[in-house]
Amino acid sequence: MGRLREPKLDALESFGLPSKGDERLLRFENQERYFQVIVDREAQFRQRSRSDDDEPSLADELASVTISEAATPAPAPAPTPEPSVKASDDQARLLLAMRKLREGIVASGRADAFAVRAYSFCIRAAILARQMPSCHPALLHLLRRLHARTRPSAADRHAFVGYLILDMACRQADYGAAFRARRAYRYQDARMDGLLQAMVHGDYHTFWRMEATADPYQAKLMEYAGDRMRRWAIACLGRAYFTVDAAFVAREFKMQAHDVIQAYNLPWQHDGHTVIIRTRTIKDQMTRLAASCSASVGSGAGTERKIVVGEASATG
């Protein structure tokens, strides 16, 4: 009888969670080897699932942690198909592997250039995967502990503080915390100031204009606030317009007009190149007629008074 073969073990599953008792990731050499496995697997996953040329692979950015500002506007987000089961499983394994690595770094007390590099990679991967809630503590650990002990470049510090502020404002909708973080970290950025003001005041036009100039990571974080800004736009357009162009709706919502109507269950009507928001009722017509009549009567009375005054002066 032949010898049974050992089951093939995924390299990402070769280590367990340090919090569950596996202490192998407390060794620095194991952390570095496991990190390289994560980087290679993330590059393969991103290559398979990439649908947007502007979405970078994190493996291409490991040589320099600094984020360069995007020179071209980011395209409007389009509806994407549901991910396959295999893609979801691969992403779950990647995120779990990153958690294992972070736990190993924290448990070993490591706070050097490698720790900063690994944490930066994990945070950016979480942003692109829209898994920021699970990685928010990692971002705080990077800013409060690792950056304090390694003294990163000003560009790196600026980038990750910006992620923290955007996470608070866009995902958590906690504008007070975002302004406090900006003040605590002495964060100065005119674009960020304009974005925060736009969100506080419901200025959806400025919000989308800022989103068009954001880098891919900032744009991913701003997606959390997209629904709130679209609801602001629905309220404003519903009160101010009877009809608008479909192109105007697409520009202000970053969605096609028929998609907006279906997604938010609106009573609007999409008629070719025009969107009918509401029809003129009898009340609207009577109000408009009364306003025009009062304006004409007022102007006529003023003219009559001028004529009477002129005749009186001539008579005198």
XYZ file of C-alpha atoms in Angstrom:
316
model
C 0.000 0.000 0.000
C 1.464 3.337 -1.049
C 2.409 6.045 1.351
C -0.155 8.810 1.797
C 0.921 12.184 0.481
C 0.879 15.146 2.783
C -1.769 17.702 1.825
C -0.422 20.737 0.020
C -0.468 23.670 2.430
C -0.961 27.223 1.249
C 2.053 29.385 2.073
C -0.262 32.023 3.576
C -1.581 29.431 6.018
C 1.848 28.163 7.091
C 1.751 30.390 10.178
C -0.953 30.826 12.775
C -2.110 33.859 14.712
C 0.330 34.875 17.455
C -2.667 35.760 19.624
C -3.697 32.084 19.411
C -0.349 30.821 20.661
C 1.742 30.492 17.475
C 5.023 32.244 18.335
C 6.895 31.562 15.093
C 6.046 35.011 13.677
C 7.784 36.648 16.612
C 11.093 35.891 14.896
C 12.273 38.670 12.622
C 13.459 36.344 9.830
C 10.056 34.610 9.728
C 8.306 37.987 9.555
C 10.405 39.084 6.590
C 9.956 35.784 4.736
C 6.209 35.754 5.385
C 5.915 39.367 4.267
C 7.506 38.491 0.923
C 4.950 35.720 0.478
C 2.151 38.221 1.144
C 3.608 40.716 -1.333
C 3.877 38.130 -4.091
C 0.375 36.797 -3.475
C -1.115 40.310 -3.408
C 0.521 41.108 -6.741
C -1.006 37.972 -8.275
C -4.416 38.715 -6.793
C -4.367 42.319 -7.984
C -3.305 41.241 -11.461
C -6.244 38.824 -11.729
C -8.897 41.086 -10.291
C -7.755 44.444 -11.644
C -10.510 46.168 -13.599
C -9.224 49.745 -13.433
C -5.851 50.719 -14.876
C -5.518 53.509 -12.319
C -5.666 51.067 -9.406
C -2.021 50.258 -8.587
C -0.440 47.034 -7.442
C 1.067 47.486 -4.012
C 4.060 45.372 -4.949
C 5.105 48.090 -7.405
C 5.270 50.657 -4.594
C 7.354 48.844 -1.994
C 10.597 50.434 -3.147
C 9.216 53.826 -2.127
C 6.459 54.240 0.439
C 5.800 57.827 -0.684
C 2.584 58.330 -2.642
C 2.793 60.528 -5.713
C -0.182 62.711 -6.504
C -2.264 61.531 -9.412
C -1.777 63.726 -12.465
C -4.947 62.698 -14.273
C -8.477 62.802 -12.925
C -9.828 59.511 -11.663
C -12.672 58.099 -13.766
C -16.197 57.947 -12.462
C -16.903 54.741 -10.543
C -18.882 52.267 -12.620
C -20.982 49.371 -11.405
C -18.745 46.324 -11.026
C -19.831 42.697 -11.191
C -20.009 40.599 -8.055
C -16.620 39.005 -7.264
C -16.267 35.282 -7.672
C -16.091 32.952 -4.709
C -12.437 32.188 -5.431
C -11.532 35.894 -5.498
C -13.340 36.429 -2.201
C -11.525 33.496 -0.619
C -8.157 34.729 -1.844
C -8.834 38.198 -0.474
C -9.925 36.780 2.881
C -6.738 34.718 3.120
C -4.640 37.759 2.247
C -6.287 39.912 4.886
C -5.910 37.193 7.499
C -2.228 36.789 6.603
C -1.692 40.532 7.008
C -3.330 40.359 10.421
C -0.981 37.529 11.435
C 2.024 39.577 10.325
C 0.871 42.682 12.192
C 0.270 40.670 15.349
C 3.758 39.199 15.074
C 5.328 42.637 14.662
C 3.460 44.053 17.658
C 4.105 41.018 19.868
C 7.828 41.088 19.086
C 8.037 44.816 19.850
C 9.554 45.514 16.461
C 9.609 49.189 15.432
C 12.115 49.565 12.627
C 12.055 50.341 8.906
C 10.696 46.877 8.089
C 7.775 47.326 10.495
C 6.904 50.653 8.855
C 7.142 49.074 5.416
C 4.936 46.134 6.359
C 2.321 48.266 8.096
C 2.225 50.719 5.187
C 1.638 47.845 2.796
C -1.145 46.335 4.933
C -2.931 49.661 5.356
C -2.902 50.433 1.646
C -4.074 46.935 0.835
C -6.964 47.348 3.285
C -7.920 50.655 1.678
C -7.994 49.175 -1.836
C -9.979 46.172 -0.562
C -12.449 48.443 1.263
C -11.593 46.730 4.549
C -10.613 49.888 6.406
C -12.681 49.143 9.556
C -10.477 46.152 10.364
C -7.283 48.099 9.657
C -8.062 51.358 11.463
C -6.129 50.265 14.611
C -3.135 49.462 12.398
C -3.183 52.994 11.022
C -3.218 54.424 14.545
C -0.325 52.151 15.553
C 1.681 53.289 12.538
C 1.168 56.980 13.284
C 1.475 56.907 17.060
C 4.245 54.342 17.615
C 6.144 53.387 14.484
C 6.445 56.849 12.994
C 7.427 58.247 16.379
C 10.385 55.838 16.566
C 11.520 55.716 12.939
C 11.062 59.340 11.806
C 9.626 58.789 8.314
C 9.784 61.286 5.484
C 7.413 64.226 5.512
C 5.619 62.864 2.446
C 4.927 59.496 4.108
C 3.704 61.134 7.293
C 1.479 63.507 5.327
C -0.027 60.664 3.295
C -1.031 58.459 6.222
C -2.343 61.311 8.347
C -4.499 62.186 5.358
C -5.821 58.616 5.275
C -6.742 58.876 8.954
C -8.601 62.154 8.441
C -10.447 60.802 5.397
C -11.392 57.627 7.264
C -12.881 59.663 10.095
C -14.732 62.076 7.830
C -15.870 59.761 5.029
C -16.352 56.312 6.564
C -17.164 57.220 10.175
C -18.902 60.541 9.321
C -17.243 61.981 12.442
C -16.296 65.461 11.270
C -15.326 66.610 14.757
C -12.765 63.803 15.075
C -11.430 64.607 11.604
C -10.873 68.269 12.494
C -9.277 67.282 15.817
C -6.906 64.894 14.049
C -5.975 67.578 11.539
C -5.115 69.921 14.384
C -3.326 67.290 16.510
C -1.044 66.199 13.660
C -0.663 69.764 12.339
C -1.882 68.628 8.968
C -1.871 71.391 6.356
C -3.448 70.733 2.977
C -5.698 73.175 1.138
C -7.388 70.354 -0.792
C -8.224 68.484 2.398
C -9.580 71.663 3.997
C -11.826 72.242 0.990
C -13.004 68.639 1.071
C -13.909 68.741 4.761
C -15.775 72.008 4.309
C -17.661 70.553 1.342
C -18.753 67.534 3.375
C -19.838 69.620 6.355
C -21.910 71.963 4.167
C -23.231 69.290 1.786
C -21.428 70.856 -1.181
C -21.574 67.823 -3.432
C -20.194 69.697 -6.462
C -16.946 70.568 -4.663
C -16.762 67.070 -3.185
C -16.775 65.422 -6.617
C -14.314 68.001 -7.933
C -11.914 67.088 -5.115
C -12.502 63.388 -5.720
C -11.466 63.789 -9.357
C -8.010 65.032 -8.299
C -7.454 62.502 -5.491
C -4.980 59.627 -5.689
C -6.379 56.049 -5.839
C -6.172 55.531 -2.060
C -7.884 58.808 -1.208
C -10.550 58.089 -3.835
C -11.253 54.685 -2.263
C -11.734 56.295 1.142
C -13.981 58.985 -0.332
C -16.261 56.277 -1.742
C -17.610 55.771 1.784
C -19.122 59.281 1.655
C -20.421 59.010 -1.895
C -23.906 57.896 -0.852
C -24.295 60.783 1.615
C -23.251 63.346 -0.982
C -25.628 61.886 -3.566
C -28.498 62.184 -1.115
C -27.567 65.832 -0.588
C -27.671 66.305 -4.357
C -31.081 64.603 -4.602
C -32.503 66.947 -1.970
C -31.067 70.037 -3.650
C -32.137 69.154 -7.181
C -35.588 68.070 -6.007
C -36.238 71.501 -4.490
C -34.653 73.664 -7.170
C -35.412 72.124 -10.585
C -38.324 70.820 -12.582
C -36.186 69.296 -15.349
C -32.439 68.918 -15.868
C -30.199 67.418 -18.521
C -29.219 63.789 -18.051
C -25.581 64.789 -18.576
C -25.859 67.212 -15.656
C -27.165 64.429 -13.405
C -24.329 62.121 -14.451
C -21.790 64.841 -13.713
C -23.177 65.756 -10.292
C -23.858 62.185 -9.122
C -20.969 60.334 -10.783
C -23.631 57.880 -11.975
C -25.845 57.645 -15.016
C -29.309 59.167 -14.622
C -31.200 55.865 -14.908
C -28.844 54.283 -12.347
C -29.518 57.126 -9.904
C -33.289 56.753 -10.315
C -33.152 52.993 -9.730
C -30.599 53.023 -6.914
C -32.475 55.602 -4.828
C -36.014 54.657 -5.927
C -36.799 58.183 -7.121
C -40.064 59.258 -8.761
C -38.030 61.039 -11.459
C -38.588 60.263 -15.128
C -35.735 59.742 -17.567
C -36.857 60.920 -21.000
C -33.976 60.636 -23.429
C -31.522 63.436 -22.681
C -33.794 65.023 -20.060
C -34.632 64.061 -16.490
C -38.043 65.218 -15.269
C -37.731 65.797 -11.527
C -41.228 67.112 -10.900
C -44.076 68.462 -13.033
C -45.676 71.830 -12.691
C -48.839 71.631 -10.629
C -51.792 74.019 -10.616
C -50.428 75.517 -7.407
C -47.059 76.211 -9.025
C -48.690 77.844 -12.041
C -50.981 80.019 -9.897
C -48.063 81.101 -7.704
C -46.015 82.066 -10.738
C -48.985 83.952 -12.282
C -49.649 85.824 -9.036
C -46.009 86.844 -8.776
C -45.932 88.146 -12.335
C -49.195 90.047 -11.832
C -48.041 91.702 -8.630
C -44.797 92.724 -10.306
C -46.649 94.309 -13.265
C -49.127 96.091 -10.984
C -46.300 97.463 -8.870
C -44.451 98.833 -11.877
C -47.635 100.384 -13.287
C -48.478 102.128 -10.004
C -45.003 103.570 -9.856
C -45.349 104.994 -13.366
C -48.751 106.524 -12.490
C -47.324 108.215 -9.411
C -44.526 109.710 -11.497
C -47.071 111.111 -13.977
C -49.255 112.640 -11.237
C -46.275 114.239 -9.555
C -45.150 115.647 -12.886
C -48.580 117.203 -13.606
C -48.757 118.707 -10.137
C -45.388 120.332 -10.516
C -46.334 121.701 -13.904
C -49.593 123.114 -12.568
C -47.849 124.761 -9.661
